[in-house]
XYZ file of C-alpha atoms in Angstrom:
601
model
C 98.699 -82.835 -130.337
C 101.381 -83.389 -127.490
C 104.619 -84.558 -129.300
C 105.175 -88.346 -128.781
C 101.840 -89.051 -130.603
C 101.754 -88.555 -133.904
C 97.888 -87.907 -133.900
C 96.888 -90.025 -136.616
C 95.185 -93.284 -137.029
C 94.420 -95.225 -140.001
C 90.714 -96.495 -140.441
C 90.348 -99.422 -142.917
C 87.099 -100.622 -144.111
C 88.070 -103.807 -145.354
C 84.360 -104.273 -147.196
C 84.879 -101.089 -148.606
C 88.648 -101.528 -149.690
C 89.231 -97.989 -148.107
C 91.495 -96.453 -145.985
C 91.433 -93.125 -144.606
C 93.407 -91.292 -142.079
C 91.855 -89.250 -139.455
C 93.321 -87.194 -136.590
C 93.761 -88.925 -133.401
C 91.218 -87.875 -130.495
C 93.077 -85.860 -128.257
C 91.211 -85.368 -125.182
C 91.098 -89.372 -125.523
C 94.544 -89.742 -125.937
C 95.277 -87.563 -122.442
C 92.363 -89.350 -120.693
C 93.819 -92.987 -121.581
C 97.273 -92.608 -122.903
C 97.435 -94.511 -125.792
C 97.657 -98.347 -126.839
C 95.359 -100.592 -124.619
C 93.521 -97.902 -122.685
C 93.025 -95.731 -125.909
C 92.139 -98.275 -128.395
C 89.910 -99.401 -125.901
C 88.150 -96.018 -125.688
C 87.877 -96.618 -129.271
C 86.611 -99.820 -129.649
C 83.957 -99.330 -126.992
C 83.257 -95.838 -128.258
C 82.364 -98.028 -131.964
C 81.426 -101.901 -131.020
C 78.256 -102.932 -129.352
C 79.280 -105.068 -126.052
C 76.761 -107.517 -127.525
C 78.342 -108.113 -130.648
C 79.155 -111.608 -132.203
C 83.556 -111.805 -132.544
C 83.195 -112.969 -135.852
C 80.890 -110.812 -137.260
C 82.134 -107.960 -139.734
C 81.193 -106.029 -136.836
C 83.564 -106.801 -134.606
C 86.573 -104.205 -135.265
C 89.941 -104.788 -134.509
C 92.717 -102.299 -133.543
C 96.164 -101.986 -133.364
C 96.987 -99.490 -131.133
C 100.676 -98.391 -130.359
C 101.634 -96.060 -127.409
C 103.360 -92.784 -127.261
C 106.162 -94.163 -125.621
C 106.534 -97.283 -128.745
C 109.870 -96.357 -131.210
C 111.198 -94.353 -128.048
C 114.635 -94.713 -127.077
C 114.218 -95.936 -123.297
C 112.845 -98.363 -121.425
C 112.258 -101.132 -123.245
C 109.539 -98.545 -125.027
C 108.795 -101.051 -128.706
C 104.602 -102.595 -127.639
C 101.610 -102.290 -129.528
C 98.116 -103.636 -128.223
C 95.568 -105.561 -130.429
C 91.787 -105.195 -129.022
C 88.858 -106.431 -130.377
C 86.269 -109.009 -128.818
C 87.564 -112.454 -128.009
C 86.046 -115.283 -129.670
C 87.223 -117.744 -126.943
C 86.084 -115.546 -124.004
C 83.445 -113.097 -125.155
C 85.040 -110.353 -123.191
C 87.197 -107.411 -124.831
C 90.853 -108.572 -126.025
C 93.819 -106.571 -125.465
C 96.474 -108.684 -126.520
C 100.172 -107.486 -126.392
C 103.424 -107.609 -128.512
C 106.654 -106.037 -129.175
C 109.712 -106.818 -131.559
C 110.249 -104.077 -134.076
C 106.704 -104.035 -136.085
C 105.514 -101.655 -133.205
C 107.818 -99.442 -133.392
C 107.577 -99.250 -137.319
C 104.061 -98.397 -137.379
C 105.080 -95.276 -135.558
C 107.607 -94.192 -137.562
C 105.302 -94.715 -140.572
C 103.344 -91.784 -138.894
C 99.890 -93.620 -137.180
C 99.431 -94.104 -133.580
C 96.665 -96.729 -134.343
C 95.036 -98.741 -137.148
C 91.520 -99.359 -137.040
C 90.039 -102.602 -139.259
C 86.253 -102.706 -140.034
C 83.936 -105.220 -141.834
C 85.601 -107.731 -143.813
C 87.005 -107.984 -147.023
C 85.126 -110.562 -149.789
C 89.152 -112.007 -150.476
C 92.389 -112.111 -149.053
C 93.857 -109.177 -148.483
C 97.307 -107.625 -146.903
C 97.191 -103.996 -145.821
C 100.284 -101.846 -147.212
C 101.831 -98.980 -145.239
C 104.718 -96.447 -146.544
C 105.543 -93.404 -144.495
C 101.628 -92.483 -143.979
C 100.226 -93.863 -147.001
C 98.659 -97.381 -147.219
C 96.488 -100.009 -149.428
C 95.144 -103.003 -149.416
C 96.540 -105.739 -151.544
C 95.257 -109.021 -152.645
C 96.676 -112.257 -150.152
C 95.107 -115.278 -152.225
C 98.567 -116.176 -153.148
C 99.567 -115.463 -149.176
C 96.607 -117.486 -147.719
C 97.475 -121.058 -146.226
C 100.902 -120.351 -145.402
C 102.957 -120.648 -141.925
C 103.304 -116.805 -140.878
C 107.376 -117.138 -141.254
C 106.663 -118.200 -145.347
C 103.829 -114.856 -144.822
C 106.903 -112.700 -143.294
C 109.065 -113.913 -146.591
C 107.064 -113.924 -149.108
C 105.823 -110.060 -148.425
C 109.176 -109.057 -147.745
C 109.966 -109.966 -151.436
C 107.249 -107.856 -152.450
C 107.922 -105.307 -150.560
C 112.093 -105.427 -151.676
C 112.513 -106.252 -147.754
C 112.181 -103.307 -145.844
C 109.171 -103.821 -144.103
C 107.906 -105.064 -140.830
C 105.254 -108.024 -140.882
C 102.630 -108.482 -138.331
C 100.719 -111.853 -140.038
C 98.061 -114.728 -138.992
C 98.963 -118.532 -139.775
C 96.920 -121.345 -140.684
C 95.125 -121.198 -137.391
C 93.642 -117.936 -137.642
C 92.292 -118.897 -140.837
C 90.699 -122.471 -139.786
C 89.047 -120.698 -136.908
C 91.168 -122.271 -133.654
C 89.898 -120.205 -130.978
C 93.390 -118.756 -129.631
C 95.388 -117.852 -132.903
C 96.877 -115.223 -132.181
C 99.260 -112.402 -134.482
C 102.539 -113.249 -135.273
C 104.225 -109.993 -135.810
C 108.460 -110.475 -136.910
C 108.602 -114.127 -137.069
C 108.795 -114.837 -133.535
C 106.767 -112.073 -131.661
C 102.892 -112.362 -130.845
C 99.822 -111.011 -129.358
C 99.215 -114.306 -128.701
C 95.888 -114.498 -126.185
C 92.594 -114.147 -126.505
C 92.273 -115.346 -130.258
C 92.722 -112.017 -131.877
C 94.021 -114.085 -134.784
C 90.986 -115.858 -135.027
C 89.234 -112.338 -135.011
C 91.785 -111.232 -137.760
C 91.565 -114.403 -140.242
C 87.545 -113.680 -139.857
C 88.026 -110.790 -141.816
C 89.975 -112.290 -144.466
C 93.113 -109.971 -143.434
C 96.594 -111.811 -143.641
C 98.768 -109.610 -142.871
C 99.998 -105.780 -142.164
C 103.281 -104.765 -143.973
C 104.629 -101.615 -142.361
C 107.898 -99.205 -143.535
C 108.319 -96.050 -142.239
C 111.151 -93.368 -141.808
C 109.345 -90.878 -139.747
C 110.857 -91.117 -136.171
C 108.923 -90.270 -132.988
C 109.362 -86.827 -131.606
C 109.710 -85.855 -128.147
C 108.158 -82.945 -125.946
C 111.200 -82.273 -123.839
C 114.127 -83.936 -125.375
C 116.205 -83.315 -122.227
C 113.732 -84.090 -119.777
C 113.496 -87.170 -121.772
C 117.187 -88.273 -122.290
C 117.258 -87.818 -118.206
C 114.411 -90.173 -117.567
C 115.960 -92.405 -120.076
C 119.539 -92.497 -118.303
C 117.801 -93.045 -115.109
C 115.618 -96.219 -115.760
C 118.731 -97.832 -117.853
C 120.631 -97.863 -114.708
C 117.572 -98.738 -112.457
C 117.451 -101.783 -114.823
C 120.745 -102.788 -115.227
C 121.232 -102.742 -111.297
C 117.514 -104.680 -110.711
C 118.336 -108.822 -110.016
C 115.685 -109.808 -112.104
C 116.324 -107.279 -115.234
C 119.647 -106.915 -114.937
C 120.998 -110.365 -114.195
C 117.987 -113.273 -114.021
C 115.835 -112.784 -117.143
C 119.243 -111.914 -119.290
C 120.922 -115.174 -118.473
C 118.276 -117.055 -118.405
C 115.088 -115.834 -119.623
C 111.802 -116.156 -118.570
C 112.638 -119.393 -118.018
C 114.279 -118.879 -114.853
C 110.982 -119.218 -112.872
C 110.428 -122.823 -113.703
C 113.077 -124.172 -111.071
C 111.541 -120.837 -108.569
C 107.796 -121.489 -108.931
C 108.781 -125.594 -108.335
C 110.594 -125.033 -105.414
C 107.839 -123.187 -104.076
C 105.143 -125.454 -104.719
C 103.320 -123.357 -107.058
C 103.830 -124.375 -110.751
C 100.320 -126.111 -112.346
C 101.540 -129.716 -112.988
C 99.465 -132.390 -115.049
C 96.203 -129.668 -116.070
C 97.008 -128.714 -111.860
C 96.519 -132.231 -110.125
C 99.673 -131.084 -108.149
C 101.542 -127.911 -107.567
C 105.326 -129.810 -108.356
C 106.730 -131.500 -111.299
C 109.473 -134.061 -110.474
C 111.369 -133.283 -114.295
C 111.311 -129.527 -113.277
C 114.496 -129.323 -114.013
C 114.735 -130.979 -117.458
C 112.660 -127.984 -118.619
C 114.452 -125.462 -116.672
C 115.886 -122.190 -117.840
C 119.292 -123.379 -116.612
C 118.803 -127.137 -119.082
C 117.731 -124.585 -121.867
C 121.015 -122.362 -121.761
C 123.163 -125.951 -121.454
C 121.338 -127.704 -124.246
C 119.237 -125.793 -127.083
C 119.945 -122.249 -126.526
C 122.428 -120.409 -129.016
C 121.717 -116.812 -128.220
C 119.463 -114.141 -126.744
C 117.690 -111.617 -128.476
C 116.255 -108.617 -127.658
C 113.012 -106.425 -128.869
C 113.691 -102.923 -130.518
C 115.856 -100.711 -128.184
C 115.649 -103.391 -125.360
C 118.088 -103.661 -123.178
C 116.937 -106.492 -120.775
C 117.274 -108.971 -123.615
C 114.731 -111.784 -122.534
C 114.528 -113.482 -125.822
C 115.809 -116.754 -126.859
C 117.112 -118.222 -129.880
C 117.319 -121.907 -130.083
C 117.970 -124.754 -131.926
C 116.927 -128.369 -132.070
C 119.537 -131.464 -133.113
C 117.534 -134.114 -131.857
C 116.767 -135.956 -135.134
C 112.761 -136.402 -134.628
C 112.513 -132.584 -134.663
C 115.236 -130.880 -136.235
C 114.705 -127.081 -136.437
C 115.748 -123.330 -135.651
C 113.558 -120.641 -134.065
C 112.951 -118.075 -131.161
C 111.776 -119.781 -127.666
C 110.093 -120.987 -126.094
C 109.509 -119.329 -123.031
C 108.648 -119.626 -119.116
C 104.978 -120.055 -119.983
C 105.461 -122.221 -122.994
C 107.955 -124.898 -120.655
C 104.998 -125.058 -118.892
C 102.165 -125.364 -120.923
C 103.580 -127.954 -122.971
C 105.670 -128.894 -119.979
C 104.687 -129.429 -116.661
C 101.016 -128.659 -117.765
C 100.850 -131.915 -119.801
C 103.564 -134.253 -117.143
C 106.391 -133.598 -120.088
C 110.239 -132.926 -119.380
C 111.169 -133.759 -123.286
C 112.603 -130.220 -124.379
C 112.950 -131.122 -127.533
C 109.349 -132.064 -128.173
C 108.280 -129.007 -126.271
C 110.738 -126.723 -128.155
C 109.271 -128.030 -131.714
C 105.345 -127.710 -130.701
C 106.819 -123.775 -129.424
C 107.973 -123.164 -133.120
C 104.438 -124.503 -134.243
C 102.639 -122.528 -132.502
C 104.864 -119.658 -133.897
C 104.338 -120.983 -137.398
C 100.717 -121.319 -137.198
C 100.131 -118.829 -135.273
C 98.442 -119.851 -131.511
C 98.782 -118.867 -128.029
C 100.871 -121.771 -126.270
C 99.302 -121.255 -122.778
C 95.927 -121.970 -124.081
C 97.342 -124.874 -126.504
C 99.196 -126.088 -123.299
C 96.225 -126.158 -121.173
C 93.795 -127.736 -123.321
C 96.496 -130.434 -124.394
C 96.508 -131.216 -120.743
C 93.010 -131.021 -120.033
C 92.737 -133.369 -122.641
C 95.173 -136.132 -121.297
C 93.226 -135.875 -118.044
C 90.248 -136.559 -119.719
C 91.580 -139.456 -121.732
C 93.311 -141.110 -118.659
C 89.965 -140.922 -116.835
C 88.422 -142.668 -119.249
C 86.094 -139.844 -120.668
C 87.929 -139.662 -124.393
C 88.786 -142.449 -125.877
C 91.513 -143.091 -128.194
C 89.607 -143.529 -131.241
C 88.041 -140.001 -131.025
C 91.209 -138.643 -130.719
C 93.162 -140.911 -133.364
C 96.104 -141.670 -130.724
C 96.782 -142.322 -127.081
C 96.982 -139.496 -125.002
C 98.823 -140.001 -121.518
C 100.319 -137.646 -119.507
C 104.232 -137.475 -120.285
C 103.809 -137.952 -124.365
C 105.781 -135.481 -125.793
C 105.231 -137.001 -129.424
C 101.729 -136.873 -129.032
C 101.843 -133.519 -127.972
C 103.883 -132.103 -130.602
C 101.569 -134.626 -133.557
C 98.142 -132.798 -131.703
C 99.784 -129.306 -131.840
C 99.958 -129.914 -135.169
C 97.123 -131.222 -135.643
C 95.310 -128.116 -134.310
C 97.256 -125.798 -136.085
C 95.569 -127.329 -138.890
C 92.590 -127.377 -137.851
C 92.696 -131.869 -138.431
C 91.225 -134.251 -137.063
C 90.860 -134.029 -132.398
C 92.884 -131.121 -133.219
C 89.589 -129.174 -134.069
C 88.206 -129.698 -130.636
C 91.699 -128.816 -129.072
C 91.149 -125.465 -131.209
C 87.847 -124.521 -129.153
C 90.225 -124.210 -125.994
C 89.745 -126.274 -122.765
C 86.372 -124.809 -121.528
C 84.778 -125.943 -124.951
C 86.371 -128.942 -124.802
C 85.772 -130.237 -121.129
C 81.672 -128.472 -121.304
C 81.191 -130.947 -124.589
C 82.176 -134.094 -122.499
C 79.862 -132.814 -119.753
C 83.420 -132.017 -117.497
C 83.615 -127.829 -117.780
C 85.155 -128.604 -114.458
C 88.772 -129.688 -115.661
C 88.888 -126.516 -117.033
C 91.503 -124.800 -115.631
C 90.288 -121.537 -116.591
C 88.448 -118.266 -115.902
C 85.983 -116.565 -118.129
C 87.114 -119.525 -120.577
C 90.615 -117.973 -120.543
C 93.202 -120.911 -118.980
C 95.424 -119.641 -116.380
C 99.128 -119.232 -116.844
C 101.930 -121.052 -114.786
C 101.422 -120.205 -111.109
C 98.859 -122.341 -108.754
C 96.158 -120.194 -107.082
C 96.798 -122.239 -104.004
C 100.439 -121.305 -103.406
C 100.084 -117.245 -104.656
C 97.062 -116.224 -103.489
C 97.199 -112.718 -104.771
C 97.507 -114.347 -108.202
C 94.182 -116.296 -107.794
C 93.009 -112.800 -107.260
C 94.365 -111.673 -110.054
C 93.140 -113.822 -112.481
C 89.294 -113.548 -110.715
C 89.103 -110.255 -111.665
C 91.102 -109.599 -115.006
C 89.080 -108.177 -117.627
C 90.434 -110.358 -120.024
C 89.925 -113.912 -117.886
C 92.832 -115.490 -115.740
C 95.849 -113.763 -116.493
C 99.196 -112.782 -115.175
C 100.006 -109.879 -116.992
C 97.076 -107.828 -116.167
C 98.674 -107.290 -112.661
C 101.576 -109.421 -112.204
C 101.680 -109.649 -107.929
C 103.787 -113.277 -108.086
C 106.646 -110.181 -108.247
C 106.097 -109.693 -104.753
C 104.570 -112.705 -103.766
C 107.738 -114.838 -105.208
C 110.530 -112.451 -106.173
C 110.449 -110.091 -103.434
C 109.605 -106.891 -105.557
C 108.690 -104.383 -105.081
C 108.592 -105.825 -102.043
C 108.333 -109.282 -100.390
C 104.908 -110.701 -99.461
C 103.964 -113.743 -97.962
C 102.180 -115.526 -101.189
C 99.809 -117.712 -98.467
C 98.583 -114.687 -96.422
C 95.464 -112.936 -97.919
C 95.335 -109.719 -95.799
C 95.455 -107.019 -97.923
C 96.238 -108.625 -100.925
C 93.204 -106.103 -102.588
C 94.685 -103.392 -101.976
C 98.388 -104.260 -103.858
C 96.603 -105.660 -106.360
C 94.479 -102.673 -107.341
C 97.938 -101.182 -107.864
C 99.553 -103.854 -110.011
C 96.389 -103.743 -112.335
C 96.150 -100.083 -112.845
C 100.198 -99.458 -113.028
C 99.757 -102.282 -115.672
C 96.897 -100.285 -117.427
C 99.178 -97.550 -117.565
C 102.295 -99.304 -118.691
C 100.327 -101.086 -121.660
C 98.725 -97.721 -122.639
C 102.400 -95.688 -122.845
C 103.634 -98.619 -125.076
C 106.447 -99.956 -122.619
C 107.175 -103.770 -121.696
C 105.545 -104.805 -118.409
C 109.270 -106.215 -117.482
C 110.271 -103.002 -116.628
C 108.205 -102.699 -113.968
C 110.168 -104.987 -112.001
C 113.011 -101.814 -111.485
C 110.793 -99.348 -112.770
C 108.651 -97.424 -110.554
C 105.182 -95.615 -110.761
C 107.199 -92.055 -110.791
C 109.837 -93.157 -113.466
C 106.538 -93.804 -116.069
C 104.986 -90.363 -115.146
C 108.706 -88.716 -116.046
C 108.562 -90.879 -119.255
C 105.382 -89.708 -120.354
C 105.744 -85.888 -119.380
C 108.835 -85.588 -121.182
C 107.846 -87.254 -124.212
C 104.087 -85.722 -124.159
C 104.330 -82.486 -122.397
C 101.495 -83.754 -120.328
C 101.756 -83.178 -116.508
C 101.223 -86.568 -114.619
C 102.063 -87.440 -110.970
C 102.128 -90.990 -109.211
C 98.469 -90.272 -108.552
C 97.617 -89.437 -112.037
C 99.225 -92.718 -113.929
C 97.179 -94.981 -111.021
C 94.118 -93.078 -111.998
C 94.104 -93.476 -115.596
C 94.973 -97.213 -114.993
C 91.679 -97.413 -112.431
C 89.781 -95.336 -115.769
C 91.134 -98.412 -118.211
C 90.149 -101.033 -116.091
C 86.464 -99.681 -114.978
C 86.350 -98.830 -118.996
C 87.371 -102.479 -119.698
C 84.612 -103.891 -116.687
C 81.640 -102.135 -118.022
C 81.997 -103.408 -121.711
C 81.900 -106.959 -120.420
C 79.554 -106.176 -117.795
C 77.063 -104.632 -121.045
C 78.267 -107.933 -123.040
C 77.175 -110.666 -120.126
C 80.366 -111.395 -118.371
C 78.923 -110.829 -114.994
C 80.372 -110.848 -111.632
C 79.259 -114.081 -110.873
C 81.928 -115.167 -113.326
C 85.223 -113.546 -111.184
C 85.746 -117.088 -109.948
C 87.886 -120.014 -109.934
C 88.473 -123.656 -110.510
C 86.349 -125.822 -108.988
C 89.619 -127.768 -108.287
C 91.542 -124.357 -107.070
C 88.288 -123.975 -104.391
C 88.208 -127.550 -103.143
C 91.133 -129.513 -104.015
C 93.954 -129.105 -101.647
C 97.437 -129.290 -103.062
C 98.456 -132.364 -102.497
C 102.746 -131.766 -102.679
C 104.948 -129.282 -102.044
C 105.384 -126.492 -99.344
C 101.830 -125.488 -99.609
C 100.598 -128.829 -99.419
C 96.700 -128.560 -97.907
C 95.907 -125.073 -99.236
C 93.168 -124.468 -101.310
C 92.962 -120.994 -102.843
C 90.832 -118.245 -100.401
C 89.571 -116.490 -103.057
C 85.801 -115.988 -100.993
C 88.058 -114.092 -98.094
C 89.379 -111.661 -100.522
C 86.915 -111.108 -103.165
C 84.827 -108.849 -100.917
C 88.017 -106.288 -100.078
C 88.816 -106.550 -104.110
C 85.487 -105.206 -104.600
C 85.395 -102.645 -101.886
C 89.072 -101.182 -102.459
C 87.646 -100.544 -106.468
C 84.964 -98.586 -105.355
C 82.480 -100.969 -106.379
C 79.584 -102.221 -104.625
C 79.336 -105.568 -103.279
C 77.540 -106.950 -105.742
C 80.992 -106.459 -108.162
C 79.382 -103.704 -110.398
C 80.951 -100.298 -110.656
C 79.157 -97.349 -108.810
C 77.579 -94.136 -111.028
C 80.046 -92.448 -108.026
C 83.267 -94.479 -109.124
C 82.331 -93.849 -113.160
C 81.664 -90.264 -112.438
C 85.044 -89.776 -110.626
C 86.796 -91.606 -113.576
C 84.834 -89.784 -116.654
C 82.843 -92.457 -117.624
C 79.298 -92.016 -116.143
């Protein structure tokens, strides 16, 4: 085994109580990397397509890459895959902080969970050897009392990935809360994870990561902390101010989703800007483990309704529970962020729903006794009291817990859904980035940004600019974005990077620290193999093409403010040329010519 892996992962059959380590494939692990395109290999080597999410069938993996615990780049992510219980197709969810990193160091590449266990349970690692330990005592709590309480055990060396309440009530986006404040927070992998009765995953380990070509290495590393430092947005925008800094951007350009995406501008923009966060509730960044673009906030509330300390929120969050929902009160969006930390949910879906919700109620289609409160646009308070409420899994707040597709299709509405594949789309309108709409069409894991983020060209200029209104050959780049993505995901390295970090900078990263042999050419292909790989599970589990659409509101509703007032997005125009520049055939299904090429006929 090539030296950055450690070529070990650590199966645990949680009906069994067992765990047993077995040597990591390696022809696998030079076909797909590691992380999301190997623990994908795995999980559709194991897991029929057509399995139920919450069955004991369903496995879930952690899978880090060979590039996680590496000094470099931003190099600290682990995946979580498994099958989404809010979208049926496979999950991949991401996360970094320092629990990543950990797991490498206590000598596994990936962690494999099977069946589920009769109680609570925690899983134990020390420096390669692990058990399972009764959680009854653990169960019900937020995941920072989780974090705390197995740190005591543990005489507070470890690092926690946990689920809150909301992956135990069965809210169909928890998500995994892994050191506090970090989370693979879409797709309800939490859900997946409180299924199985599994709490938590307490890691220690003192092993290190080794490196093929230690020089070769320390050279690549040098070179992409100066590419970083010197990039605008790495080195100077998302430092200062975040993620947050494309509130005011996206605004300005007509393009962020306001009030569940009625409009494409939000008049209190500003109020829930990156720039009011850093003069109001900020009190300092934070980075993940040997990160040096430092996009993390730490903030604190003093408004006396919700008094509190935490991490966030970010540039999605300000506008899921922002713009999404008509609010500019940052305090009330700052508390329903540490919520959704606490209990453990994605924010984008919580966001989305919330607002699907209030357009719902304002139209007269819920009512305010079914959901125990009014529930207008602009209501911060209600907001934060049905965030709450869901985390719980109370009251309206169970029906805000099925996500917005559920939701809307039970009123007879799936149409104010802003979603694809039941997935709701993140913070930039389909009608003003085109690419984008593209992009979340065709993502494996329903609309998405960071499955190929092309708003970095089609708002921020890199790696270079394009017109976010044109459609010409928007295919093409966006083939590219996925499969670099792929890559990046697979090698364990933050997908911020790859806003100063080229294709060629990866392939060093991995050749030094594998001894593997990989061009520009090579990393694109193993992304295309990972994202055909990805396609053909959900093709086998019913997700078919007919589904790589939009909005009905996207299609037909033209924005109706903003610089790109009167566009609709022209998804139909570039579909086609998506399809074609895949090697796929019309119909949206790969070719036995395109598997064959990739290895996977």
């Amino acid at each position: 085994m090539n030296k950055a892996w450690k070529g070990k992962l650590l199966r645990v059959d949680l009906t069994e109580g067992t765990c047993k380590v077995e040597a990591l494939n390696e022809e696998w692990a030079n076909d797909f990397i590691g992380g999301r395109g190997l623990g994908s290999k795995y999980f559709t080597e194991e897991v029929s397509p057509e399995v139920e999410p919450m069955s004991p069938e369903n496995n879930l993996i952690m899978a880090t890459g060979p590039l996680t615990g590496t000094y470099g780049a931003a190099n600290g992510r682990y995946m979580v895959i498994t099958k989404s219980p809010l979208t049926g197709t496979i999950a991949c969810s991401n996360s970094g902080g320092y629990f990543p990193s950990e797991l490498k160091y206590a000598g596994f590449d990936m962690i494999i969970f099977e069946g589920k266990s009769e109680h609570p349970v925690y899983l134990q690692i020390r420096d390669g050897k692990a058990e399972l330990v009764g959680a009854v005592h653990l169960w019900g709590m937020s995941t920072n009392d989780t974090e705390d309480a197995i740190l005591s055990e543990f005489h507070g060396d470890a690092k926690v990935a946990s689920i809150g309440l909301a992956g135990e009530v069965g809210v169909h986006f928890a998500g995994i809360i892994n050191d506090k404040h970090r989370a693979a927070g879409r797709s309800g992998v939490g859900m997946v994870m409180g299924s199985k009765n599994l709490k938590a995953v307490a890691v220690r380990g003192t092993g290190g990561v080794k490196i093929a070509n230690p020089k070769a290495y320390r050279e690549a590393a040098l070179d992409t902390y100066a590419t970083l430092k010197e990039n605008p947005v790495t080195g100077e925008g998302l430092p200062a101010l975040g993620t947050a800094v494309l509130v005011n951007v996206m605004n300005q350009n007509g393009g962020l989703p306001t009030r569940n995406a009625q409009s494409g501008t939000f008049e209190a923009a500003e109020d829930i800007s990156g720039e009011a966060l850093v003069s109001g509730e900020l009190r300092r960044i934070k980075s993940c483990m040997g990160c040096i673009i430092s996009c993390g906030r730490v903030t604190k509330i003093t408004d006396p309704r919700y008094v509190g300390e935490g991490e966030g929120p970010e540039y999605e969050t300000l506008w899921a529970l922002g713009a999404a929902c008509g609010i500019s009160d940052m305090p009330a969006i700052i508390k329903a962020n540490y919520y959704c930390n606490e209990y453990g949910m994605d924010p984008i879906t919580l966001g989305s729903t919330i607002g699907c919700a209030m357009e719902m109620f304002e139209k007269g289609i819920i009512s305010e006794e079914e959901i125990g409160m009014s529930l207008n646009f602009g209501d911060g308070d209600a907001m934060v009291k049905l965030t709450e409420m869901t985390g719980k899994g109370e009251g309206f707040g169970k029906k805000i817990g099925l996500g917005s597709y559920r939701l809307a299709d039970s009123y007879g509405v799936p149409e104010l859904s802003m979603s694809v594949k039941k997935l709701e789309f993140p913070a930039y309108d389909p009608r003003h980035v085109q690419g984008m709409g593209l992009g979340y069409a065709t993502s494996n894991r329903g609309a998405c940004h960071v499955r190929g983020y092309i708003n970095s060209a089609e708002t921020l200029g890199l790696p270079e600019k394009l017109d976010p209104e044109a459609t010409e050959g928007k295919a093409g780049v966006l083939k590219v974005f996925q499969d670099y993505t792929a890559a990046i995901d697979s090698a364990g390295v933050c997908l911020f990077t790859t806003f100063a970090m080229g294709i060629p900078q990866l392939a060093n990263f991995c050749n030094a620290a594998n001894g593997t042999d990989l061009n520009d050419a090579g990393i694109l292909e193993i992304g295309d193999r990972i994202y055909n790989l990805e396609r053909m599970f959900n093709l086998k589990a019913g997700i078919d093409p007919s589904q790589d659409k939009l909005p009905k509101r996207m299609l037909e509703e033209p924005l109706p403010d903003g610089p790109s007032k009167g566009n609709v997005s022209k998804l139909p125009e570039m579909l086609p040329d998506y399809y074609e520049v895949r090697g796929w055939g019309s119909d949206g299904i790969p070719t036995e010519e395109k598997l064959q090429s990739l290895g996977l006929a």
